[in-house]
Short mmCIF file of C-alpha atoms and ligand atoms in Angstrom, two decimals:
data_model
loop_
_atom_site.label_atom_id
_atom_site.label_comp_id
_atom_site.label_asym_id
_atom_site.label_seq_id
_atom_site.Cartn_x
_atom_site.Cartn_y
_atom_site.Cartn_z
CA UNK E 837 3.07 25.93 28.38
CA UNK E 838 1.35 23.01 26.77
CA UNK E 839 3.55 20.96 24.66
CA UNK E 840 1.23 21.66 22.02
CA UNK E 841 1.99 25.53 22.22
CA UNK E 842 5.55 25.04 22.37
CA UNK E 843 6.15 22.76 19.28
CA UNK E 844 3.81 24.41 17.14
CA UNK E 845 4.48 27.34 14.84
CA UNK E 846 1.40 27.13 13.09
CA UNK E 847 -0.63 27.25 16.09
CA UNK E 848 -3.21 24.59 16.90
CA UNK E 849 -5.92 27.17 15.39
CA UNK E 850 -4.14 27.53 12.24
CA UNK E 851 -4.25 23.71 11.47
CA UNK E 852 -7.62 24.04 12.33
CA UNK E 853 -8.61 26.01 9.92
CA UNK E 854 -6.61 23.96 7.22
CA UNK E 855 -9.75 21.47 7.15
CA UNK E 856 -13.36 21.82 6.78
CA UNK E 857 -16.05 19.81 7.84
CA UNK E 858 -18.78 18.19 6.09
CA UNK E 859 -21.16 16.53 7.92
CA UNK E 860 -19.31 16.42 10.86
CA UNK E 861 -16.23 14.96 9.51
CA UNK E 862 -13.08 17.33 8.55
CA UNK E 863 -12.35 16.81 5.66
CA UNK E 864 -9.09 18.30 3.53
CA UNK E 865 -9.95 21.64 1.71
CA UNK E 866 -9.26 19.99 -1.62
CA UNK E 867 -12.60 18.38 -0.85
CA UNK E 868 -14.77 21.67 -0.39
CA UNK E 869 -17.39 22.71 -2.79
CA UNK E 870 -17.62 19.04 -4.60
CA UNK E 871 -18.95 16.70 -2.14
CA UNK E 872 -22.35 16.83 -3.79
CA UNK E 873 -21.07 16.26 -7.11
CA UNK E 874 -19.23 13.23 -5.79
CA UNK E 875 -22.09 11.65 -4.48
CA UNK E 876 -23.62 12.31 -8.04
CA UNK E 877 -20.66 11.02 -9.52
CA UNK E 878 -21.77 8.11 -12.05
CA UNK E 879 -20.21 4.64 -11.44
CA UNK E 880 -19.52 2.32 -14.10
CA UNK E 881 -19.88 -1.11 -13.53
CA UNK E 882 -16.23 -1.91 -15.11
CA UNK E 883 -14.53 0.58 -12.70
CA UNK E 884 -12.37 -0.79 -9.77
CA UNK E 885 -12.06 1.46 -6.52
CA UNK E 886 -9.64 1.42 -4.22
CA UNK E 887 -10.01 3.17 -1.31
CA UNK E 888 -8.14 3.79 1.99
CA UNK E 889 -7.97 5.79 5.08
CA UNK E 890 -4.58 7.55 4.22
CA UNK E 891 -1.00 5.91 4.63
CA UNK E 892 -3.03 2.35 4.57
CA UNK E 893 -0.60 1.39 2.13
CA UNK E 894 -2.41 3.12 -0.85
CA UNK E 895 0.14 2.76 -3.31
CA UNK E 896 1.37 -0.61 -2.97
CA UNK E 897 -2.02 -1.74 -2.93
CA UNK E 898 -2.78 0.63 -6.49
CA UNK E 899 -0.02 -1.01 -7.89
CA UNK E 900 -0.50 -4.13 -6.99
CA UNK E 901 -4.26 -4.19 -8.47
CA UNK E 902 -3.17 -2.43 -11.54
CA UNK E 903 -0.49 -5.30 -12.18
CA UNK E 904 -2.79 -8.01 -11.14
CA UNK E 905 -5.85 -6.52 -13.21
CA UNK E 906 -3.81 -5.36 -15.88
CA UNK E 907 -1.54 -8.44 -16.39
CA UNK E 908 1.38 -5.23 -16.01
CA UNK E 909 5.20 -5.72 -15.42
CA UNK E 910 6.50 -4.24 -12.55
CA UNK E 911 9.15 -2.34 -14.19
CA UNK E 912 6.31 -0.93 -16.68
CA UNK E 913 4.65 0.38 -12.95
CA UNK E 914 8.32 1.56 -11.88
CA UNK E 915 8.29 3.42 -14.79
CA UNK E 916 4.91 4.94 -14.84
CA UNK E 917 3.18 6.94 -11.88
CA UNK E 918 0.68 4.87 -10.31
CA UNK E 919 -1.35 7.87 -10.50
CA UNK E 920 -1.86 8.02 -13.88
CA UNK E 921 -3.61 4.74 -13.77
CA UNK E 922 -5.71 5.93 -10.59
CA UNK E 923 -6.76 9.18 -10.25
CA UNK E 924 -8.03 10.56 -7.18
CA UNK E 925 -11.79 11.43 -7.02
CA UNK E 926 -11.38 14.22 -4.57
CA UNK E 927 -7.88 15.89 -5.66
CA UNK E 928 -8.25 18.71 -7.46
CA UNK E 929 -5.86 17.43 -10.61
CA UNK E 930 -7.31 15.43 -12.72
CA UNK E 931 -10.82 16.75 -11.26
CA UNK E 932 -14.20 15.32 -11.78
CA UNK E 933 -14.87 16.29 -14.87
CA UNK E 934 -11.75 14.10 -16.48
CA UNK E 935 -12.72 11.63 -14.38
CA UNK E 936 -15.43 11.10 -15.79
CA UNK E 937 -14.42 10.99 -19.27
CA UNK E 938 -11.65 8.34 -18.96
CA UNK E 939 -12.24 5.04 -20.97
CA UNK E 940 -13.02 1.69 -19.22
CA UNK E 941 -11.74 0.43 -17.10
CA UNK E 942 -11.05 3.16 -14.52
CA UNK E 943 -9.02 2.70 -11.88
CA UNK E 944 -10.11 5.56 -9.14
CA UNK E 945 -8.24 6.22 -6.12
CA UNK E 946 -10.18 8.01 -2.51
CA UNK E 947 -9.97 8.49 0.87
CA UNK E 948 -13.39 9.52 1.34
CA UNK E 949 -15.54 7.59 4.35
CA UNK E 950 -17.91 5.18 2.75
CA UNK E 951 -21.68 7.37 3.01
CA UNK E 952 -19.70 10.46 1.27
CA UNK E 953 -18.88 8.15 -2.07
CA UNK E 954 -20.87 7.86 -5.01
CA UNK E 955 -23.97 6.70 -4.24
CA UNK E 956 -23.72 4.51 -7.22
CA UNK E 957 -21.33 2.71 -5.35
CA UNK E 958 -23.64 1.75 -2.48
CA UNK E 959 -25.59 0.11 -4.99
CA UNK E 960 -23.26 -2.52 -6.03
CA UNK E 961 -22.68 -0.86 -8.98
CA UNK E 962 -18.64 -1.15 -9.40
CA UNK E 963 -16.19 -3.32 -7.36
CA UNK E 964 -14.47 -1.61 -4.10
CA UNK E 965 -11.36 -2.61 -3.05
CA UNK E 966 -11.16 -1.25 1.00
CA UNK E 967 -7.46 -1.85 2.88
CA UNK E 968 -7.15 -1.16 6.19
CA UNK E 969 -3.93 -0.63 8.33
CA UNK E 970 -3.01 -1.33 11.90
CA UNK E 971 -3.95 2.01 13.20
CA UNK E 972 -0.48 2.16 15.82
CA UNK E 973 1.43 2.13 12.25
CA UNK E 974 -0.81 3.92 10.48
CA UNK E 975 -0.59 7.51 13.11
CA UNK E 976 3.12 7.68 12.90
CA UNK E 977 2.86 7.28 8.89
CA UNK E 978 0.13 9.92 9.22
CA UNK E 979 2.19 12.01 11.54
CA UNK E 980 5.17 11.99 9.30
CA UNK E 981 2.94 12.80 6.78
CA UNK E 982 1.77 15.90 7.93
CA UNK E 983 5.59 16.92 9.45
CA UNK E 984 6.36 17.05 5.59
CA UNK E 985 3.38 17.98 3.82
CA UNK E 986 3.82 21.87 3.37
CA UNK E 987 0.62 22.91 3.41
CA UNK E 988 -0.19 21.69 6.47
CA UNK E 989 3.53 22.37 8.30
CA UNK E 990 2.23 20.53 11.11
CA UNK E 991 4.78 20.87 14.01
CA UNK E 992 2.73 19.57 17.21
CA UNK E 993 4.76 16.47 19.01
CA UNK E 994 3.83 13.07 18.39
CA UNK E 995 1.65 12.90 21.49
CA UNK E 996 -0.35 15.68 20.17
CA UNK E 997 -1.29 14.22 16.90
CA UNK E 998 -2.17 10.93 18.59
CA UNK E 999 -4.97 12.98 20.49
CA UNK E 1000 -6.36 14.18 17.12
CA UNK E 1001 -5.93 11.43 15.59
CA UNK E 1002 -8.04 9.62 18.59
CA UNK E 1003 -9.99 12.22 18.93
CA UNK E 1004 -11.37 12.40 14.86
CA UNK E 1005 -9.90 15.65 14.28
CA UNK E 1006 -7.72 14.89 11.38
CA UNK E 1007 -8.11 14.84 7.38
CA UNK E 1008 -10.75 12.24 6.32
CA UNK E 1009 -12.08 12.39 9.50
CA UNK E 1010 -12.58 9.22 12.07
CA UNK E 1011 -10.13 6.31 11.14
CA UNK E 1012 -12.42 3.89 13.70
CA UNK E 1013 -15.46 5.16 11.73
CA UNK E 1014 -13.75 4.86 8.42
CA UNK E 1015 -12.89 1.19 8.78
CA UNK E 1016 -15.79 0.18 10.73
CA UNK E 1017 -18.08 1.62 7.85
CA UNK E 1018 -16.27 -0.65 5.65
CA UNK E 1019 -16.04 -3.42 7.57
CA UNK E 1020 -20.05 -3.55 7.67
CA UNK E 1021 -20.08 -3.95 3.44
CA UNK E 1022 -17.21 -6.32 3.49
CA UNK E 1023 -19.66 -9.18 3.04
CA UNK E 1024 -21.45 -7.22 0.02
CA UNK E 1025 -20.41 -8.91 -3.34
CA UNK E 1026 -19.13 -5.65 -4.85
CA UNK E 1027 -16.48 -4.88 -2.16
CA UNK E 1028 -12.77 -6.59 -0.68
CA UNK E 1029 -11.73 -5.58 2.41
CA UNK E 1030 -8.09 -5.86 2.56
CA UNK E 1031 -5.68 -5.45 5.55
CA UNK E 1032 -2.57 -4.31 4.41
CA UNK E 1033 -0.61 -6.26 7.15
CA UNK E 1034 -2.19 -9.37 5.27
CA UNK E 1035 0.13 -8.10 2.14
CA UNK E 1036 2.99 -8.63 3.84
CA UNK E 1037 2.09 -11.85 5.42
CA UNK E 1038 0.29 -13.67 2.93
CA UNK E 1039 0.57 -11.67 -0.21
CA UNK E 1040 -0.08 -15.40 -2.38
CA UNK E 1041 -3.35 -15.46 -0.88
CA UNK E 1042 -4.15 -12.32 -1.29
CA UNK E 1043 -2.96 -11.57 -4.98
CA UNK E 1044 -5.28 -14.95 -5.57
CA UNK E 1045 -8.09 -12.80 -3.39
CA UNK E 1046 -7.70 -9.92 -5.67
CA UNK E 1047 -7.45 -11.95 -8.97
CA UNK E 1048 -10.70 -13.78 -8.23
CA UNK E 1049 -12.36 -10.23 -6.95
CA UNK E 1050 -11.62 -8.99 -10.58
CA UNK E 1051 -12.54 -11.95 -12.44
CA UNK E 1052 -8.77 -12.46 -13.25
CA UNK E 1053 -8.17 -15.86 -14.61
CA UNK E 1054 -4.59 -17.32 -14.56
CA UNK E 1055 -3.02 -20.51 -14.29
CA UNK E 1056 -0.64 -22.14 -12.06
CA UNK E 1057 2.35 -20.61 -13.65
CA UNK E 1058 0.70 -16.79 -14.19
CA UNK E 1059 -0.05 -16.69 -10.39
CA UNK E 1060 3.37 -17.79 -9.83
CA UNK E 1061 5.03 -14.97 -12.27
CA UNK E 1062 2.23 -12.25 -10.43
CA UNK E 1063 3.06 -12.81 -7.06
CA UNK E 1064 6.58 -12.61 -8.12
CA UNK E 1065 5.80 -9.35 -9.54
CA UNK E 1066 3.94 -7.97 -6.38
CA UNK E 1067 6.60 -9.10 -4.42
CA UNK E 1068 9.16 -6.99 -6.36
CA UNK E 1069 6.77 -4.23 -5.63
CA UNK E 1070 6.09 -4.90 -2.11
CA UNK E 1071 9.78 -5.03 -1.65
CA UNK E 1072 10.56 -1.51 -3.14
CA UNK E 1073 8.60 -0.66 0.54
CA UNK E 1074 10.80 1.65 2.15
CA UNK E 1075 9.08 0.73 5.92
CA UNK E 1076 11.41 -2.04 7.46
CA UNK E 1077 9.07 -2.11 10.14
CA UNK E 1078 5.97 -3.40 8.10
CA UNK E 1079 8.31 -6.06 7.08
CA UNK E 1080 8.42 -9.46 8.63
CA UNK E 1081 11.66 -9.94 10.06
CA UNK E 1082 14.23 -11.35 7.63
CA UNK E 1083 12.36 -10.17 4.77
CA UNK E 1084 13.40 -7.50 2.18
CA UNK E 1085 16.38 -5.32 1.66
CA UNK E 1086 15.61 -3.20 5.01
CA UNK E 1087 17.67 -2.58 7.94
CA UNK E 1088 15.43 -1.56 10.64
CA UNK E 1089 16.00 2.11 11.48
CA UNK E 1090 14.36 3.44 14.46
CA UNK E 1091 11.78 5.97 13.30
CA UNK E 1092 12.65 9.31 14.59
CA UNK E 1093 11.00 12.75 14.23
CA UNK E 1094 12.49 14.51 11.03
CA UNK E 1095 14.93 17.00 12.41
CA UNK E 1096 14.25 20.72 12.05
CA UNK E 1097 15.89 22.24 9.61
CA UNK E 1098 17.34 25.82 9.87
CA UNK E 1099 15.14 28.41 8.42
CA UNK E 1100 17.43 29.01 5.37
CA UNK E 1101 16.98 25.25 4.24
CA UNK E 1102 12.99 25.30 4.09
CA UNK E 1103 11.19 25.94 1.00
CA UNK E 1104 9.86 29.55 1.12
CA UNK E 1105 6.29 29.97 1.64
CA UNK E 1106 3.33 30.23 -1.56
CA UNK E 1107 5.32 28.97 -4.60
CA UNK E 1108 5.11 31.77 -6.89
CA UNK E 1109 4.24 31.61 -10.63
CA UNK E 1110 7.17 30.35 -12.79
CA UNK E 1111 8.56 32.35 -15.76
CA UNK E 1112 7.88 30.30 -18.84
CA UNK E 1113 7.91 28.80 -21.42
CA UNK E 1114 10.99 27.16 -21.85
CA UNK E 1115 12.78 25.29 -23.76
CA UNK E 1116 14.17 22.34 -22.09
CA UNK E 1117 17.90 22.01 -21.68
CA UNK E 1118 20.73 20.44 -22.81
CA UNK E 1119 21.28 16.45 -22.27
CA UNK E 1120 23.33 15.61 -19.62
CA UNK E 1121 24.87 12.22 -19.82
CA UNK E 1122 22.46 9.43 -19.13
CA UNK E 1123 24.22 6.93 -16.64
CA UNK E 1124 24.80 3.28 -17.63
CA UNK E 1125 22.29 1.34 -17.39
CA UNK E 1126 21.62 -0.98 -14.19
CA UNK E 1127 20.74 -4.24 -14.12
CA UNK E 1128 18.50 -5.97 -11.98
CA UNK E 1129 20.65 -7.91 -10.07
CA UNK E 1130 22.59 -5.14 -9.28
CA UNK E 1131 20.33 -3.42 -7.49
CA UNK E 1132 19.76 -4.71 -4.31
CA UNK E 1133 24.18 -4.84 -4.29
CA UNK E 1134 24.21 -1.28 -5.08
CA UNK E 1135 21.40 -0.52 -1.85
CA UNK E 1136 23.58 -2.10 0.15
CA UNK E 1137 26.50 -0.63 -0.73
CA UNK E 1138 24.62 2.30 -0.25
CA UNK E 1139 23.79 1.38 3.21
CA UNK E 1140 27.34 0.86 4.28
CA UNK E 1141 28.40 3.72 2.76
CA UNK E 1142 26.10 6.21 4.16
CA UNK E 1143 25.62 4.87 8.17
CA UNK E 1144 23.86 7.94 8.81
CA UNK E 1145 20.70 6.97 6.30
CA UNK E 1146 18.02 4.83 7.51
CA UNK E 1147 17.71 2.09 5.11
CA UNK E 1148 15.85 2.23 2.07
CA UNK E 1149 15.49 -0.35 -0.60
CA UNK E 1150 15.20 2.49 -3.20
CA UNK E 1151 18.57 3.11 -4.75
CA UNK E 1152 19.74 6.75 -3.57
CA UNK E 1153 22.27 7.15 -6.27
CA UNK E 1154 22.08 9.93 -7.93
CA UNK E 1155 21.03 10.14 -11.94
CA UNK E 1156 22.02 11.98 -14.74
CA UNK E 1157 18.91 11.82 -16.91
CA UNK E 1158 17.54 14.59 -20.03
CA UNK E 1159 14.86 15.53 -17.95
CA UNK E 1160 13.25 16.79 -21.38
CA UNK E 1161 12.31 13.24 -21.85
CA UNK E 1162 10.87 12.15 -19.03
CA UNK E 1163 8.39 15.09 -18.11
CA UNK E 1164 5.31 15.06 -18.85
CA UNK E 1165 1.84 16.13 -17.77
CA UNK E 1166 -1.38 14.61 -17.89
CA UNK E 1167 -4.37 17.08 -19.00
CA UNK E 1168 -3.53 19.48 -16.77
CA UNK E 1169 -1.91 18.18 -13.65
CA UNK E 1170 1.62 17.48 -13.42
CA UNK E 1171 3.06 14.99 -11.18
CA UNK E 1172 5.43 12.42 -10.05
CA UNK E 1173 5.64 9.26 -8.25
CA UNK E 1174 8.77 7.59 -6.16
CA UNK E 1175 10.32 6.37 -8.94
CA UNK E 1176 12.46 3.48 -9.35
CA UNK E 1177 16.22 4.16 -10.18
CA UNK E 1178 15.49 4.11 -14.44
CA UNK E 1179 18.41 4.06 -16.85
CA UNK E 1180 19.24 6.10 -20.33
CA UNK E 1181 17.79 3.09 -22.16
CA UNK E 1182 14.31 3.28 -21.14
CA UNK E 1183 14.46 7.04 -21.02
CA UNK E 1184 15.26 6.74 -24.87
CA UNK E 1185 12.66 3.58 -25.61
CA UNK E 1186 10.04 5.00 -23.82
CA UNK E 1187 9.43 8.24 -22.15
CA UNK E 1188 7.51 7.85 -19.35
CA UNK E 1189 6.22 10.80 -18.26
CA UNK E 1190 5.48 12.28 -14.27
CA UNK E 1191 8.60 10.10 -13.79
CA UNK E 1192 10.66 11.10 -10.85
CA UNK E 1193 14.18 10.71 -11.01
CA UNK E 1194 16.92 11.07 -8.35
CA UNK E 1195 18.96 14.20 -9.37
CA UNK E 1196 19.30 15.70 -12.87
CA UNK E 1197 22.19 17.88 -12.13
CA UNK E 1198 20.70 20.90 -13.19
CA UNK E 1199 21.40 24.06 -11.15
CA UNK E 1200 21.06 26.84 -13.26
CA UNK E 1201 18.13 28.13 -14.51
CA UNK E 1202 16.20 30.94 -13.37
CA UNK E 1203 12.66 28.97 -12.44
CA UNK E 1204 14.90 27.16 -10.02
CA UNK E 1205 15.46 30.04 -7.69
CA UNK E 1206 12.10 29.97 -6.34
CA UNK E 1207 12.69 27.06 -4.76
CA UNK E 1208 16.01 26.12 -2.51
CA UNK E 1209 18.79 24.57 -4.43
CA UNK E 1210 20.92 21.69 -3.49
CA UNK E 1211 24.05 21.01 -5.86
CA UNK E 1212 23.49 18.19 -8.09
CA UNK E 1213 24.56 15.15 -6.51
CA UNK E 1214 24.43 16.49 -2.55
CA UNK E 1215 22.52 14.94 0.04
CA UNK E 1216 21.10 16.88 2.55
CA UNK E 1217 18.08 16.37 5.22
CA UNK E 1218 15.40 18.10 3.97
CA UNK E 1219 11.37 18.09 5.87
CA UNK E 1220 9.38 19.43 3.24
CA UNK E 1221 8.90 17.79 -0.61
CA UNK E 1222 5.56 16.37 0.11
CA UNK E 1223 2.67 17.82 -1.56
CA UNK E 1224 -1.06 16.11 -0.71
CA UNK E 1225 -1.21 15.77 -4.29
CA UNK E 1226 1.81 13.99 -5.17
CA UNK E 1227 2.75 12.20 -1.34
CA UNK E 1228 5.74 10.14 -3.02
CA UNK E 1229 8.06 12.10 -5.24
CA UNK E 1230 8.98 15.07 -4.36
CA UNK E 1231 7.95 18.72 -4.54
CA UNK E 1232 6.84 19.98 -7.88
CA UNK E 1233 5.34 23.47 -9.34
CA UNK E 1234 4.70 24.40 -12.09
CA UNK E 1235 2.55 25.83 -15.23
CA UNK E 1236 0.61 23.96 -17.72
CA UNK E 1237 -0.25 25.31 -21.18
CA UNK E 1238 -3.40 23.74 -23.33
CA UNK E 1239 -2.59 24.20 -26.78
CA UNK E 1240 -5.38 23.55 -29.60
CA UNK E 1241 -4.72 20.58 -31.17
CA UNK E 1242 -1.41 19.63 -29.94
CA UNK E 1243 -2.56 18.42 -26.03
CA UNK E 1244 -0.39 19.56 -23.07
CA UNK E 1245 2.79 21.12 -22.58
CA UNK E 1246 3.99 21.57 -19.47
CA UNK E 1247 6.00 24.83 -18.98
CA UNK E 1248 8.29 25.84 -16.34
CA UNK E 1249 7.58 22.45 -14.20
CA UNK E 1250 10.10 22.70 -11.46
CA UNK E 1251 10.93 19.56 -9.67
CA UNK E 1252 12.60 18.89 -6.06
CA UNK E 1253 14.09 15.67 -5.91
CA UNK E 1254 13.63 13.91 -3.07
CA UNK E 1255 14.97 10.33 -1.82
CA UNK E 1256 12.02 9.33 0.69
CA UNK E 1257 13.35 7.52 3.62
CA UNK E 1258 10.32 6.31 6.11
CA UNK E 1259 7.86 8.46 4.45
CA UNK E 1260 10.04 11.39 4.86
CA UNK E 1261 12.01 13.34 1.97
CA UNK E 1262 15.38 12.73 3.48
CA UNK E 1263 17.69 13.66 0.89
CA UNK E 1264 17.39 16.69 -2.19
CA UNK E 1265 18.81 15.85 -5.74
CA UNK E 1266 18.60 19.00 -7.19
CA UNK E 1267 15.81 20.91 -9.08
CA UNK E 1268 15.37 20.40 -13.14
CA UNK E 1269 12.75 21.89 -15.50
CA UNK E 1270 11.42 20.44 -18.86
CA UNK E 1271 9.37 21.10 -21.27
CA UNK E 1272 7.61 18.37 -22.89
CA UNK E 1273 4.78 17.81 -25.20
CA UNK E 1274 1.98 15.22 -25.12
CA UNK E 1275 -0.34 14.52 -28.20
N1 A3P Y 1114 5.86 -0.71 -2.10
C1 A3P Y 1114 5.41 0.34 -1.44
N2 A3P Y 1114 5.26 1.51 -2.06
C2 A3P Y 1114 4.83 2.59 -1.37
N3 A3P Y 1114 4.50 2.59 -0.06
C3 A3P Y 1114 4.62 1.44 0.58
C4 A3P Y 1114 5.06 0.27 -0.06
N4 A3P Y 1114 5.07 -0.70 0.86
C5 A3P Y 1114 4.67 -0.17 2.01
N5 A3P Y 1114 4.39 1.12 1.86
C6 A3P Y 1114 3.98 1.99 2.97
O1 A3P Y 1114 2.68 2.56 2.82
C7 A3P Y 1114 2.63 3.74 3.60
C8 A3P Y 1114 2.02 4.87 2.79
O2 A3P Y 1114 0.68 4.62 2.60
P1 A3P Y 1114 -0.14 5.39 1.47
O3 A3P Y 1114 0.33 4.84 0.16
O4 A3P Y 1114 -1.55 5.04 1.78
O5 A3P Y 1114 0.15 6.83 1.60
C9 A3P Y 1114 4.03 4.07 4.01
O6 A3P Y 1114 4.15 3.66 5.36
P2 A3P Y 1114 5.19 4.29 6.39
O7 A3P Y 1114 5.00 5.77 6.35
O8 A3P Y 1114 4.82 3.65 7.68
O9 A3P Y 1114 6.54 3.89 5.90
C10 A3P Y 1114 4.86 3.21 3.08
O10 A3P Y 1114 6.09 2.83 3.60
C1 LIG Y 1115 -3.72 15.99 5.24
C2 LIG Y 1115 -4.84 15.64 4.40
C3 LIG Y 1115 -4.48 14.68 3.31
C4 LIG Y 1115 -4.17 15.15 2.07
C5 LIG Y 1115 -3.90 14.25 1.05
C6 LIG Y 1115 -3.92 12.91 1.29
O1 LIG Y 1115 -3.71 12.04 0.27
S1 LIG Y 1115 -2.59 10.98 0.15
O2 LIG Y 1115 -2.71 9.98 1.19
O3 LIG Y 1115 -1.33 11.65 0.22
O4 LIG Y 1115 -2.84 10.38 -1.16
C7 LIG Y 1115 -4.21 12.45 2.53
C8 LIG Y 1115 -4.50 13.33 3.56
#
């Protein structure tokens, strides 16, 4: 039997089927039914667009961009979801039609190839940012990807999803085509091409790149303090391996396939609908707050504590947060980023909302069953958590209300907590719901 047979559940056909193809490129099925209205879409000349083939380092690069163009701190990013800032033109949540609507300057995220973006865009109309990846890095990123990502439960062997990948016969289609597409505008005056290897060797040069790509004037000193910034971000990177040797908090880890998990441990299949509304719960004690310089003492102590973890530069200790404060949801979509370890204090000075947080020590509640509990505070390997919408925080569900006048709550939002490790959700906090209202 092929190896392809045997390792695959979901059988090669199945995965198939998960993708569609428009003009000879499969593309995700988020994508179906709007690829005309994309290339309609209309550009404004403020907006800045970042686009990627996936797992090119999207969301360093978002963040980095936001805090250059935005003059952000980094612990303001930490605190937000990167998403918020950059919504993806092809997801379903926002959609288009908020898209559209948001005030100047937009940030928009896609993975799209370069002819199936607005056509706006092809005129020069609004600046591109393009960052490209080392494509050996980029497959097993991909590949680890799709291992968690339950909609597409991919379970072919490595060797298998190489041949797709080389082959064009993944999501977003042709990586070779993708860059080289881009790589024939990167001497048009609207577009960078950036190579996300470059961030890690030179990221002075390139933050000054980006800053003079956006018109972003700063002295000496302001470079300085914004390189120090992306650095801070760039070192929250979780891959050792895209790290230059001696840099970071990283141990190397040899990447290995994420174990199976038995059966019993997997999320079930369809989420079903959530009970709701409800009502929050009851405050469990926010942790002391940590300071910086702890941090990187507490990852390591981490590390030597738990020999059986890959490193991670992410704290993995678990939080005791009132989740009703940090949820949120965003005109309909609901969502989470890998979020920095956050303490009571900024939970109480300002809620930021799709914040994920590790653990909130909530095991009781009857939303919660539909999804597999762990205890608050226990570690356990997990595969699953990812969610093409939301790639770095965890698993969510959930139900959002509109409610005249008053915005968005968001009902019944259940949250996974996952610590990411490598790109894949290696250990479960535990599952929380809030209820939160946005104005
Ligand atoms: N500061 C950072 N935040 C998030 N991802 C980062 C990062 N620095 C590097 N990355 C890497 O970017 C890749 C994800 O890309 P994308 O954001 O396009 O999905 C991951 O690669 P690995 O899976 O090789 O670890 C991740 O580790
Ligand atoms: C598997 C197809 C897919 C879905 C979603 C993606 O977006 S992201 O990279 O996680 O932002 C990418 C590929």
């Amino acid at each position: 039997m092929a190896e392809s047979e045997a390792e695959t559940p979901s059988t090669p056909g199945e995965f198939e089927s998960k993708y569609f193809e428009f003009h000879g490129v499969r593309l995700p099925p988020f994508c179906r039914g709007k690829m005309e209205e994309i290339a309609n879409f209309p550009v404004r000349p403020s907006d800045v667009w970042i686009v990627t083939y996936p797992k090119s380092g999207t969301s360093l690069l978002q963040e980095v961009v936001y805090l250059v163009s935005q003059g952000a701190d980094p612990d303001e990013i930490g605190l937000m979801n990167i998403d918020e800032q950059l919504p993806v033109l092809e997801y379903p949540q926002p959609g288009l039609d908020i898209i559209k609507e948001l005030t100047s300057p937009r940030l928009i995220k896609s993975h799209l190839p370069y002819r199936f973006l607005p056509s706006d865009l092809h005129n020069g109309d609004s600046k591109v940012i393009y960052m490209a990846r080392n494509p050996k890095d980029l497959v097993v990123s991909y590949y680890q990807f799709h291992r968690s990502l339950r909609t597409m439960s991919y379970r072919g062997t490595f060797q298998e999803f190489c041949r797709r990948f080389m082959n064009d016969k993944l999501g977003y289609g042709s990586w070779f085509e993708h860059v080289q597409e881009f790589w024939e505008h990167h001497m048009d005056s609207n577009v960078l091409f950036l190579k996300y290897e470059d961030m890690h060797r030179d990221l002075v040069a390139m933050v000054e790149q980006l800053a003079r790509f956006l018109g972003v004037s700063c002295d000496k000193a302001q470079l300085e303090s914004l390189v120090e910034h992306c650095h801070q971000l760039v070192d929250q990177c979780c891959n050792a391996e895209a790290l230059p040797v001696g840099r970071g908090t990283c141990r190397p880890a040899p990447r290995a396939p994420a174990p199976s998990l038995p059966a019993s441990s997997r999320f079930p299949g369809p989420i079903l609908p959530l009970p709701g509304p409800e009502s929050g719960f009851s405050l469990i004690s926010p942790e002391p707050s940590v300071p910086q310089g702890e941090r990187k003492k507490a990852t390591q102590e981490r590390a030597t504590e738990d020999p059986g973890s890959p490193c991670c530069s992410q704290p993995v200790t678990l939080h005791r947060v009132q989740s009703s404060r940090w949820g949120g949801c965003w005109r309909g979509s609901v969502s989470g980023s890998l979020g920095k370890r956050f303490s009571g204090r900024h939970l109480l000075r300002r809620p930021p909302a799709w914040q994920w947080v590790w653990g909130c020590g909530v095991e009781e509640h009857r939303a919660c069953t539909q999804l597999p509990r762990a205890p608050a505070g226990s570690r356990g390997l997990c595969e699953q958590g990812r969610l093409p919408l939301f790639p770095r925080g965890g698993s969510h569900t959930g139900e959002v209300q509109r409610i005249p006048g008053k915005g968005c709550v968001c009902v019944s939002v259940v949250y996974v907590l996952c610590v990411y490790v490598r790109g894949v959700c290696a250990h479960t906090g535990c599952v929380c719901v809030c209820t939160h209202v946005r104005e």
